[in-house]
mmCIF file of C-alpha atoms in Angstrom:
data_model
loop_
_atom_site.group_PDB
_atom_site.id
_atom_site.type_symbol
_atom_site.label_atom_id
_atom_site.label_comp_id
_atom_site.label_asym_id
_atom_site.label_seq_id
_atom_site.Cartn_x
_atom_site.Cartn_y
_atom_site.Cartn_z
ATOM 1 C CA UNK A 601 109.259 18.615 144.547
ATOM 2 C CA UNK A 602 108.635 15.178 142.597
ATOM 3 C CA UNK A 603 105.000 14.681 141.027
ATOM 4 C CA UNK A 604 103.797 12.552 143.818
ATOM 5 C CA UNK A 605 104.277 15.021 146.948
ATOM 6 C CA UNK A 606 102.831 18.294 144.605
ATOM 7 C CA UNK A 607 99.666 15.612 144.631
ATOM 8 C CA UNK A 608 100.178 14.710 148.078
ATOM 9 C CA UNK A 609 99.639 18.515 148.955
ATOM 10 C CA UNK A 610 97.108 19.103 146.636
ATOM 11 C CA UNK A 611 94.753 16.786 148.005
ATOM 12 C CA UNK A 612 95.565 17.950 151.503
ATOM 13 C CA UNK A 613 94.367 21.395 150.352
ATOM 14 C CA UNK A 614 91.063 19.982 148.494
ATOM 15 C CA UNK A 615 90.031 18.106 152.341
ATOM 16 C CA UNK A 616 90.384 21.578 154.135
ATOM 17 C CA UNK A 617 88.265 22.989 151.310
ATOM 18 C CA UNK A 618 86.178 20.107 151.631
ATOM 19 C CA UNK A 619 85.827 20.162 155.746
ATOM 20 C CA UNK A 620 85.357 23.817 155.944
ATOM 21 C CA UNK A 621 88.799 23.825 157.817
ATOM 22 C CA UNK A 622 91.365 27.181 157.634
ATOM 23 C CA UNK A 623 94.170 25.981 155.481
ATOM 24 C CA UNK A 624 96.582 26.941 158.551
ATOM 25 C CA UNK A 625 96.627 24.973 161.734
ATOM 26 C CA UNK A 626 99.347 26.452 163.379
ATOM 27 C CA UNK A 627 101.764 30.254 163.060
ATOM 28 C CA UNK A 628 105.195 30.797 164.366
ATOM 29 C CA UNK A 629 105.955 33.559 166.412
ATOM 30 C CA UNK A 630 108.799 35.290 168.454
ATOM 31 C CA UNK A 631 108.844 36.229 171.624
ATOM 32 C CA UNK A 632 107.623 40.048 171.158
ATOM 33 C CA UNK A 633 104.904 38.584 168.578
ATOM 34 C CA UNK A 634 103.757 36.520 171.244
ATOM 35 C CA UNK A 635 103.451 39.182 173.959
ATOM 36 C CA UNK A 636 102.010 41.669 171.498
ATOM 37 C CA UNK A 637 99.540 39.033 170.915
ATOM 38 C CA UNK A 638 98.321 38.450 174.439
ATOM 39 C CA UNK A 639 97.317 42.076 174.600
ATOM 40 C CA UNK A 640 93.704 41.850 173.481
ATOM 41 C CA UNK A 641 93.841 45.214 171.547
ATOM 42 C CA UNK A 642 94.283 46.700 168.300
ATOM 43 C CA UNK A 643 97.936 45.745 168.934
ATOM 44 C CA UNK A 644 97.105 41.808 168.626
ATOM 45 C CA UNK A 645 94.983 42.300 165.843
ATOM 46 C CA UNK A 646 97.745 43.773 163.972
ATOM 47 C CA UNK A 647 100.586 41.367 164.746
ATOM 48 C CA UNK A 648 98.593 38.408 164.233
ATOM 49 C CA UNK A 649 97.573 39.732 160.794
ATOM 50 C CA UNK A 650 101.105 39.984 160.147
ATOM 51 C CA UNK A 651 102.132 36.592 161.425
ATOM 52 C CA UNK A 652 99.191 34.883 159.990
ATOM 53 C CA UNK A 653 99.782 36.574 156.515
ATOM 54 C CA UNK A 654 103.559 35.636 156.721
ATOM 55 C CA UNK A 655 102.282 32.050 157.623
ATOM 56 C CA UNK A 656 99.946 32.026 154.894
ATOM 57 C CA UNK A 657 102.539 33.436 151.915
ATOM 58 C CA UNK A 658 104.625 30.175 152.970
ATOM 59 C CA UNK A 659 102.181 28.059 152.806
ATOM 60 C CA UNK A 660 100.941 29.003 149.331
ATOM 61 C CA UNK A 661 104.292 29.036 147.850
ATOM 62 C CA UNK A 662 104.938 25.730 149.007
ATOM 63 C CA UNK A 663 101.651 24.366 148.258
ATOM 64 C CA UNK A 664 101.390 26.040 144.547
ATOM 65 C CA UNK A 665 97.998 28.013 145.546
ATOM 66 C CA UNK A 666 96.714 30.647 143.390
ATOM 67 C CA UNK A 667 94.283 32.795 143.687
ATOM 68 C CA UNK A 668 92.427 33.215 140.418
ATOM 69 C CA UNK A 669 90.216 36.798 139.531
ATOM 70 C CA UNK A 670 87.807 37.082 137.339
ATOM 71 C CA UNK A 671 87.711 39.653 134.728
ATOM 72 C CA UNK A 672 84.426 40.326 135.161
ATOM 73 C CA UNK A 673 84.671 42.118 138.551
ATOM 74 C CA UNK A 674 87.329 44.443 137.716
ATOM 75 C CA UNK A 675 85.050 46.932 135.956
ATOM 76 C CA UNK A 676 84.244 50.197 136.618
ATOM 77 C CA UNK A 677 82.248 52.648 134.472
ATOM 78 C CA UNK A 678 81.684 56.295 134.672
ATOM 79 C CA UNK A 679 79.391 58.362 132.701
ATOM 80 C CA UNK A 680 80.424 62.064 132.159
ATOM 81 C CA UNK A 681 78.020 64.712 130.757
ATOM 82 C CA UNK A 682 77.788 66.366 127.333
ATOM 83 C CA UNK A 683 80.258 68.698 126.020
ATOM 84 C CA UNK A 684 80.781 71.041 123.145
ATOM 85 C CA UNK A 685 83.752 70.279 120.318
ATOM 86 C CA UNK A 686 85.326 73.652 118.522
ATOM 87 C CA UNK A 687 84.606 73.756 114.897
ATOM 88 C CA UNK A 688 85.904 77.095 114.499
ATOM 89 C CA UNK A 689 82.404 77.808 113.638
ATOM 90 C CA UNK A 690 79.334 79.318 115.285
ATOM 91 C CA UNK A 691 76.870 78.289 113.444
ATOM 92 C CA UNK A 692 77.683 76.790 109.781
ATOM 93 C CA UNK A 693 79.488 73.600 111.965
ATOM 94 C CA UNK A 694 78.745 73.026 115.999
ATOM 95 C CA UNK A 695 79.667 69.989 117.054
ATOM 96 C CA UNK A 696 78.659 68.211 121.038
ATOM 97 C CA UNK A 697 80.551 64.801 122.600
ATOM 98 C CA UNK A 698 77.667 63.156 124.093
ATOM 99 C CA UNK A 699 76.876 59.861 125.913
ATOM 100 C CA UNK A 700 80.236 60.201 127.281
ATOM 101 C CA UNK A 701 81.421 56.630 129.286
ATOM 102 C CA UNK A 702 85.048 55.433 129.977
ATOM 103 C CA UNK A 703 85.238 52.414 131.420
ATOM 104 C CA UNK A 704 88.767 50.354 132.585
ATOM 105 C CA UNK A 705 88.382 46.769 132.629
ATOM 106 C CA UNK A 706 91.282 44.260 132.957
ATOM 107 C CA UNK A 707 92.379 42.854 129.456
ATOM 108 C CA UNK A 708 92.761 39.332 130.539
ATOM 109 C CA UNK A 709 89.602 36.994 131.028
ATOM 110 C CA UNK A 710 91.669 36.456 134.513
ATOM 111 C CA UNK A 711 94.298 36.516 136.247
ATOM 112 C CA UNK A 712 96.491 34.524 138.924
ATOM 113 C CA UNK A 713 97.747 36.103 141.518
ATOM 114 C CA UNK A 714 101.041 34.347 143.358
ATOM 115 C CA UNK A 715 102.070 34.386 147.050
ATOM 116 C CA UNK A 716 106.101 34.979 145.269
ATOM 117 C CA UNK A 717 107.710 38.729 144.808
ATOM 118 C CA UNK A 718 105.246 40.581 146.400
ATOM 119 C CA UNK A 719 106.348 43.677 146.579
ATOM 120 C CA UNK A 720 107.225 45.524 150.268
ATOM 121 C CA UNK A 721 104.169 47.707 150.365
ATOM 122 C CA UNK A 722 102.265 44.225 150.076
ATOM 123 C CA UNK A 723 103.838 42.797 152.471
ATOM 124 C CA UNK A 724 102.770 45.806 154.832
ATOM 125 C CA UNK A 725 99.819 45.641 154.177
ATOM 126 C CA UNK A 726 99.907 41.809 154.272
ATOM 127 C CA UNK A 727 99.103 40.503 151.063
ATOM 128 C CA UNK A 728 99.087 37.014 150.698
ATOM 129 C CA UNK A 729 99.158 36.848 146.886
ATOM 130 C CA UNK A 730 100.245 39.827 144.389
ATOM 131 C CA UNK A 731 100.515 40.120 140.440
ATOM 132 C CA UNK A 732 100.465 42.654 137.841
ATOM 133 C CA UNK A 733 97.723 42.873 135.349
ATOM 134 C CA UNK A 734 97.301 44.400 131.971
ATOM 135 C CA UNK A 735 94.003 47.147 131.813
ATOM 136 C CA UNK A 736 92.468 48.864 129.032
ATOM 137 C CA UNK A 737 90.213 52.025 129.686
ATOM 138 C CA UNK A 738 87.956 52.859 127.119
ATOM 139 C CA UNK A 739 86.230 55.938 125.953
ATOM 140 C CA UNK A 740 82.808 55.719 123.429
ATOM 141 C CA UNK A 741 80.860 58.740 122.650
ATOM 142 C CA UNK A 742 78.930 59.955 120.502
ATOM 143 C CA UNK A 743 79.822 62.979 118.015
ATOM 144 C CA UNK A 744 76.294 65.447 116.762
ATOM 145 C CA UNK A 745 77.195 67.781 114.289
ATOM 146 C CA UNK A 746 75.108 70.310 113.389
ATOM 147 C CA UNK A 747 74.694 71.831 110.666
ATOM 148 C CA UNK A 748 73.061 75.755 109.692
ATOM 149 C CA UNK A 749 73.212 78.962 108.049
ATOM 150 C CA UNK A 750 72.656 82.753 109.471
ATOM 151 C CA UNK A 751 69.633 84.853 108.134
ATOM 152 C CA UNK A 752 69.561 88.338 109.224
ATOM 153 C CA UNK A 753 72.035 87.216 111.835
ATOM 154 C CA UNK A 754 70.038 84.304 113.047
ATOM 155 C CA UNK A 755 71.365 81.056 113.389
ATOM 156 C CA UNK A 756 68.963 78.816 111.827
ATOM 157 C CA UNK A 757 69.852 74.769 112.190
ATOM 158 C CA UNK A 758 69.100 72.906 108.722
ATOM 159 C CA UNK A 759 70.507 69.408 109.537
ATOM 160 C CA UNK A 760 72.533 67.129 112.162
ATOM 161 C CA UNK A 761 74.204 64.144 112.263
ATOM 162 C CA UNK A 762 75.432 61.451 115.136
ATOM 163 C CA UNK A 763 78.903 59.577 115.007
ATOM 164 C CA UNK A 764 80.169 57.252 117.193
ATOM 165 C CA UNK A 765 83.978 56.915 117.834
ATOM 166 C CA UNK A 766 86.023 55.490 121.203
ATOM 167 C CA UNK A 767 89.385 55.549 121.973
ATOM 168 C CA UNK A 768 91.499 53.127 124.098
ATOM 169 C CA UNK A 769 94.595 53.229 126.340
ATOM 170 C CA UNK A 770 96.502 50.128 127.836
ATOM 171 C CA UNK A 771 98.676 50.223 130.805
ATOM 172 C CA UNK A 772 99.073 48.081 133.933
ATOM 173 C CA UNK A 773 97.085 47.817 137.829
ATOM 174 C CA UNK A 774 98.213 45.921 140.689
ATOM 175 C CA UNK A 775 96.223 43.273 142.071
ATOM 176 C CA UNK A 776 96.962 42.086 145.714
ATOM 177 C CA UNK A 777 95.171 39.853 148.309
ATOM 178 C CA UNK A 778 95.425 41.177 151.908
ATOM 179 C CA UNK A 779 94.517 39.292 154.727
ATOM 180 C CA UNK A 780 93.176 40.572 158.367
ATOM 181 C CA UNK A 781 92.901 39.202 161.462
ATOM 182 C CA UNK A 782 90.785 41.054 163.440
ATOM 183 C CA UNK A 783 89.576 40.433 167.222
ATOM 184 C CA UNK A 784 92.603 38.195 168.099
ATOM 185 C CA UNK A 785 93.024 36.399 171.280
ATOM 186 C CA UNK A 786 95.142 34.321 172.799
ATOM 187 C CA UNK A 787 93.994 31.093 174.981
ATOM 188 C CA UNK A 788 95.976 28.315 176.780
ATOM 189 C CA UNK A 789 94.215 24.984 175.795
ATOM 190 C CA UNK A 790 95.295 21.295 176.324
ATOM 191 C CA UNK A 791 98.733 23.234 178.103
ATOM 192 C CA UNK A 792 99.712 24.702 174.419
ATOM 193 C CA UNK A 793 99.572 28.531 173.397
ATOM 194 C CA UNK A 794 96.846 29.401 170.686
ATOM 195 C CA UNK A 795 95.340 32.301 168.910
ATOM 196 C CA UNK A 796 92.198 32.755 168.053
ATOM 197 C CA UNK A 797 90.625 34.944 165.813
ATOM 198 C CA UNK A 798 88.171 35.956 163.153
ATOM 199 C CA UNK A 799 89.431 36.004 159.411
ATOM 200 C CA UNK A 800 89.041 38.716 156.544
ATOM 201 C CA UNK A 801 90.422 38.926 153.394
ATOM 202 C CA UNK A 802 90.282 41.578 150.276
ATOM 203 C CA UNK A 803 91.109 41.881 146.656
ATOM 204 C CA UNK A 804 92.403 45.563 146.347
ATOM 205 C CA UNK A 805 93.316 47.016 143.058
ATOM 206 C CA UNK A 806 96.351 49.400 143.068
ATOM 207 C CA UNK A 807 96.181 52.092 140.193
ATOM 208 C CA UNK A 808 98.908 52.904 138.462
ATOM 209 C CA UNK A 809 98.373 55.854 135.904
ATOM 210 C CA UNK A 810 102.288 56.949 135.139
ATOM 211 C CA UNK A 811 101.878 52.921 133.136
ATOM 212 C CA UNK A 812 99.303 54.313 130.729
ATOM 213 C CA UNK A 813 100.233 55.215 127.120
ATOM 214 C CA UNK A 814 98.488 57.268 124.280
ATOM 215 C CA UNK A 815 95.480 56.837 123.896
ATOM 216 C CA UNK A 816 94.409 55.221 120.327
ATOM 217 C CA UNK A 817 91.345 56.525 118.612
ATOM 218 C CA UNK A 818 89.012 54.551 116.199
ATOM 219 C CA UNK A 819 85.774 55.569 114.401
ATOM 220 C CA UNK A 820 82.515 53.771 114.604
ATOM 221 C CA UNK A 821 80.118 53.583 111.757
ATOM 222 C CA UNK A 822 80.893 55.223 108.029
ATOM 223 C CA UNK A 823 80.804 59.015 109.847
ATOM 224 C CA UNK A 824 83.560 61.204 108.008
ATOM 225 C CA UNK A 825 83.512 63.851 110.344
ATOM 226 C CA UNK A 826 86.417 66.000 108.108
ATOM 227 C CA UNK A 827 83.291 66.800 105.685
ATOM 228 C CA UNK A 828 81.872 68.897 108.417
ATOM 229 C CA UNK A 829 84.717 70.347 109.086
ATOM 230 C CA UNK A 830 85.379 69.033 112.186
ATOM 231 C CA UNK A 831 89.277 68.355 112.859
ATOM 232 C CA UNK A 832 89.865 64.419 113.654
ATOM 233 C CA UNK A 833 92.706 66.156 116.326
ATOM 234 C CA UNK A 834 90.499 68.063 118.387
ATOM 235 C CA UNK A 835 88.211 64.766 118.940
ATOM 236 C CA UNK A 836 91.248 63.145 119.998
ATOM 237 C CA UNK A 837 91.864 65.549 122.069
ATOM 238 C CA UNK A 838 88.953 65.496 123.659
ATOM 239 C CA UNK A 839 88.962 61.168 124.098
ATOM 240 C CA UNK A 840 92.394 61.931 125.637
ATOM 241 C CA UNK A 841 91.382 64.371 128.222
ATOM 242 C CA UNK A 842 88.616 62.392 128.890
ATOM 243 C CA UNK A 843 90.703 59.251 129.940
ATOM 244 C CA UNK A 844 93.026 61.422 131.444
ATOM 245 C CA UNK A 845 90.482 62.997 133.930
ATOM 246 C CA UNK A 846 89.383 59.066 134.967
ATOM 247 C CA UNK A 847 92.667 57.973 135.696
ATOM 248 C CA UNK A 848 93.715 61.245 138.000
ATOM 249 C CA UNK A 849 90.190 60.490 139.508
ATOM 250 C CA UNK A 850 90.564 57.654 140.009
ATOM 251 C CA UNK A 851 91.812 56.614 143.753
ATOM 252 C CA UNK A 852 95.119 55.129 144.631
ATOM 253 C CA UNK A 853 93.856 51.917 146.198
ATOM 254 C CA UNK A 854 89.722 50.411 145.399
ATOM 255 C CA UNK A 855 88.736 47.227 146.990
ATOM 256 C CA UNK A 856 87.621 44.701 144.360
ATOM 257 C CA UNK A 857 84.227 42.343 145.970
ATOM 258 C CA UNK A 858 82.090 40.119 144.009
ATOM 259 C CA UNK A 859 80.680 36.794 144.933
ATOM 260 C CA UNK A 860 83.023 34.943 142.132
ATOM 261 C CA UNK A 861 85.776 37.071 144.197
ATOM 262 C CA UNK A 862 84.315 35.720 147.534
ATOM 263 C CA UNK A 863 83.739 32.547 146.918
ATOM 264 C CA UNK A 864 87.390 32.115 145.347
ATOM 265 C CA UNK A 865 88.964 33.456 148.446
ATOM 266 C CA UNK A 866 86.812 31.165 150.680
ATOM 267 C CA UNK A 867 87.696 28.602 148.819
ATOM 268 C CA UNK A 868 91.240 29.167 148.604
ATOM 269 C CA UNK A 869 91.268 29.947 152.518
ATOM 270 C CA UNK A 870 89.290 27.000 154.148
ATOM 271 C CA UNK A 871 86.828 29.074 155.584
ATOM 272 C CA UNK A 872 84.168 31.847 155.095
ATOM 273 C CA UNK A 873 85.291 35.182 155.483
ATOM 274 C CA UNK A 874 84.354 36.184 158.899
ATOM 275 C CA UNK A 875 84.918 32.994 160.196
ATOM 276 C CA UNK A 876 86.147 32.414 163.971
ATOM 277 C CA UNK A 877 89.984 30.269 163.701
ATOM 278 C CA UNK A 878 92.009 28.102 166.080
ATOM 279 C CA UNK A 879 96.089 28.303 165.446
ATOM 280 C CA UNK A 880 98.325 26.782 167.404
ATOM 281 C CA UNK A 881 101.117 29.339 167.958
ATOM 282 C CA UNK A 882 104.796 27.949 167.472
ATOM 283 C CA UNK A 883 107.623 29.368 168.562
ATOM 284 C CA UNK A 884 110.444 31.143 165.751
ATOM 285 C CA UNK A 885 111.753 27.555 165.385
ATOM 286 C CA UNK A 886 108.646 25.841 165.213
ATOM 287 C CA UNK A 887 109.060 24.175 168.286
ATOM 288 C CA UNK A 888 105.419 24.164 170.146
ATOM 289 C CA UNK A 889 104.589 27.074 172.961
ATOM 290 C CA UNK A 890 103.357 25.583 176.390
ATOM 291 C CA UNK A 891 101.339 27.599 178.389
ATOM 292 C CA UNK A 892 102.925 28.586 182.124
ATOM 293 C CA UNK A 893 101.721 27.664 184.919
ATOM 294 C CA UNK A 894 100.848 31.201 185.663
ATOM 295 C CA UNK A 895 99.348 31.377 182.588
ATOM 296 C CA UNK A 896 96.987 28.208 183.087
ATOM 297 C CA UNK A 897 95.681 30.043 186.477
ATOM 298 C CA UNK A 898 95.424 33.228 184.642
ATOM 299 C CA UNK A 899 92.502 34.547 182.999
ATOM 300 C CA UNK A 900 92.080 34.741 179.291
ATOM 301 C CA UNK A 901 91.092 37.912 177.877
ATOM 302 C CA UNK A 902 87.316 38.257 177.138
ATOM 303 C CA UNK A 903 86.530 38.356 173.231
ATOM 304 C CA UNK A 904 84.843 41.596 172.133
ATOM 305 C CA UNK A 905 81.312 40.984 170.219
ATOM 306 C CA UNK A 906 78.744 43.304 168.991
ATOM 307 C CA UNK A 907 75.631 43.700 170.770
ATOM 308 C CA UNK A 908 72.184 41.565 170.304
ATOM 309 C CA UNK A 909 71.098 42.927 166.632
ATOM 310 C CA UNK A 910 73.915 44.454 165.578
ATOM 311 C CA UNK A 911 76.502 43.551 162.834
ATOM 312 C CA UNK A 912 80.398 44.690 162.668
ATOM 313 C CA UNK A 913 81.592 47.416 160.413
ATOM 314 C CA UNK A 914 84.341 46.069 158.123
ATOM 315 C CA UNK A 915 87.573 44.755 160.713
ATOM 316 C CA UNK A 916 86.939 47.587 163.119
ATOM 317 C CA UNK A 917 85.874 48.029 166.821
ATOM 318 C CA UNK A 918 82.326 49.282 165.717
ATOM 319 C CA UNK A 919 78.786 48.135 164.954
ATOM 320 C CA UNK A 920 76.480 48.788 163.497
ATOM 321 C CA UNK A 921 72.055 48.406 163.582
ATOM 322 C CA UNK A 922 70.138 49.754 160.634
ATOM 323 C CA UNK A 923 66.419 50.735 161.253
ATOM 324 C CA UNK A 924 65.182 52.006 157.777
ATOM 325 C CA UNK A 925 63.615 55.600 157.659
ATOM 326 C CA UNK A 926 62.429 55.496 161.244
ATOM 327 C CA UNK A 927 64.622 57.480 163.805
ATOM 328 C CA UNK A 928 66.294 55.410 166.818
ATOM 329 C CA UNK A 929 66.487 56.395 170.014
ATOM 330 C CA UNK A 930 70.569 54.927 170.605
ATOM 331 C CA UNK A 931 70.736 55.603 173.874
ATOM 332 C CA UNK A 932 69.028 53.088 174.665
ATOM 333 C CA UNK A 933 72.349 50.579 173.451
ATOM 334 C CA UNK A 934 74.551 52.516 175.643
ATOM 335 C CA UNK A 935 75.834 55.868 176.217
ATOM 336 C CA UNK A 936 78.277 55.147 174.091
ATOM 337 C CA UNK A 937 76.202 54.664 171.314
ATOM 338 C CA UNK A 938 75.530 56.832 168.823
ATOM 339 C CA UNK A 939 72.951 58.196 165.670
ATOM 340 C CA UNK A 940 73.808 57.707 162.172
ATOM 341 C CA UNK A 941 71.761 59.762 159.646
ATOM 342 C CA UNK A 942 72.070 58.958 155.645
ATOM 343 C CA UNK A 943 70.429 61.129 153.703
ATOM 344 C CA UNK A 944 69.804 59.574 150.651
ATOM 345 C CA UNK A 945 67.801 62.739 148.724
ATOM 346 C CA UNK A 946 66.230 65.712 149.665
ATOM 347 C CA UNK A 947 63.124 63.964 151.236
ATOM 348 C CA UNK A 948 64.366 60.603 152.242
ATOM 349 C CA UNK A 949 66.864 59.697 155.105
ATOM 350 C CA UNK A 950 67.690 56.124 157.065
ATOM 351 C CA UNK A 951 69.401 56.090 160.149
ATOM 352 C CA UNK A 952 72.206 53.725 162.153
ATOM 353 C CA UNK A 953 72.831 53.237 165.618
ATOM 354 C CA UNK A 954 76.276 52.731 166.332
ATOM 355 C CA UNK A 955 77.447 50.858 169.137
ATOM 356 C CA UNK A 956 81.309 49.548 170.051
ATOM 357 C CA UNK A 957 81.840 45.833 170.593
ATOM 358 C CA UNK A 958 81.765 44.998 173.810
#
């Protein structure tokens, strides 16, 4: 592609961005696609994820669009609690790790993720942009030694002292994009096939611990632990097992959200997340689907929405209305509805109804 036509498309992206519009206006689809699609179920949410997703990979590649993440939201911390350190001693030497916190962070300020070589899992799951990303987790704690002498038997402490050390490991996450299509519908308008629907997209972060090396150990501060007879291997150790127990913790898949994250998607896409779309649906060859004449007569499926005051959980079938620390009666939303107690501590609980869309 010469210089002039990657402009060309550039600017065509920066007027949907612009406008507000998807960055899609019409999806291909084959003939069992299409059907699935008509079906106004969970079926036609999950084919026209997949056809939209496929739709939007092609478009990206062809149209050089990245989707950029920012270091900043891909941190997580975790605080353990204090724990003794062997000296060998009992009392002349007792050592404690305290204000224990790993935290794994990506290494780069950010990343670009590419709608090329994603992987088949990804496409599954349909990602619409994939890459692999260096990560660091990090261990700092703090090392109080203290020191004492036994009279009569009695432990008796006569000094401590504090040192800080941390200890790093690198290895690599995945970092996908997956879009969702969720209450999809097809409609006959102006004689041509569409699909309708309301758009979601995530940033989900795929650990991979088996990438992880050693991990490397450095000391804060002029503290020569040695001189209390403290064994620099058994702190190791314990940084080690430390970052070892956050990566087995840690689960397989996390969703990444921050507004930086959300804004760059909706950017990126056309269109805030949630946002109700219009495609026009193609056959495999591109080739425009008219609507039968049965099909004109017909009617279209109804689209499913939440009730008055209530909001939609995530891409599924439910919803949701949150009424603070006073309990609901739900029944009155339905008899399908239902109570939702959170209990947040021993004294204090909110409650949810829960209602499906209708």
């Amino acid at each position: 592609m010469n210089t002039m036509k990657k402009i060309l498309c550039l600017l065509t992206l920066v007027v949907h961005c612009i406008q507000g519009k998807f960055i899609l206006t019409e999806v291909n689809m084959n003939d069992a696609t299409f059907q699935a699609c008509q079906s106004c179920d969970d079926r036609s949410d999950e084919v026209g994820s997949n056809a939209t997703a496929t739709a939007l990979r092609e478009f990206m590649k062809k149209n050089f669009i990245k989707i950029v993440i920012d270091g900043g939201e891909v941190k997580v911390r975790e605080n353990y609690p204090n724990e003794g350190i062997d000296t060998g001693h009992s009392c002349k030497y007792t050592a404690e790790a305290r204000n224990i916190v790993a935290e794994a962070k990506m290494i780069p300020g950010s990343a670009k993720l590419e709608s090329y070589a994603i992987p088949y899992e990804g496409k599954i799951r349909n990602s619409i942009a994939f890459g692999q990303v260096d990560h660091e987790i990090e261990v700092d704690l703090d090392v109080r030694v203290k020191g004492g002498t036994k009279i009569f038997g009695k432990c008796h402490r006569l000094w401590r002292k504090t040192c800080s050390t941390a200890g790093k490991s690198k290895g690599t996450n995945n970092l996908s994009v997956d879009f969702a299509a969720s209450n999809v519908v097809g409609e006959c308008i102006d004689g041509l096939e569409h699909v309708t629907f309301n758009i979601n997209a995530k940033v989900i972060e795929e650990n991979l611990p088996e990438t992880y090396g050693g991990v490397t150990v450095e000391k804060k501060g002029d503290c020569n632990l040695d001189i209390f007879g403290i064994k620099i291997g058994s702190i190791n150790g314990k940084i080690q097992s430390y970052a070892s127990r956050y990566l087995k913790k840690q689960a397989k898949y996390r969703e990444l959200r921050g507004p930086k994250l959300v804004a760059e998607l909706q950017r990126k896409l056309g269109e805030k997340l949630g946002s109700l779309v219009k495609l026009k649906i193609n056959d495999e060859n591109g080739n425009p689907r008219k609507c039968s004449s049965r099909r004109k007569r017909s009617t279209k499926c109804e689209r499913k929405n939440c009730p008055s005051g209530f909001t939609r959980i995530g891409e599924t079938s439910m919803c949701q209305k949150f009424f603070g620390r006073t309990r609901p009666n739900c029944q009155q939303f339905g008899s399908k509805a239902k109570l939702v107690e959170v209990k947040l501590s021993p004294t204090l609980k909110i409650y949810y109804c829960h209602a499906p869309m209708q």
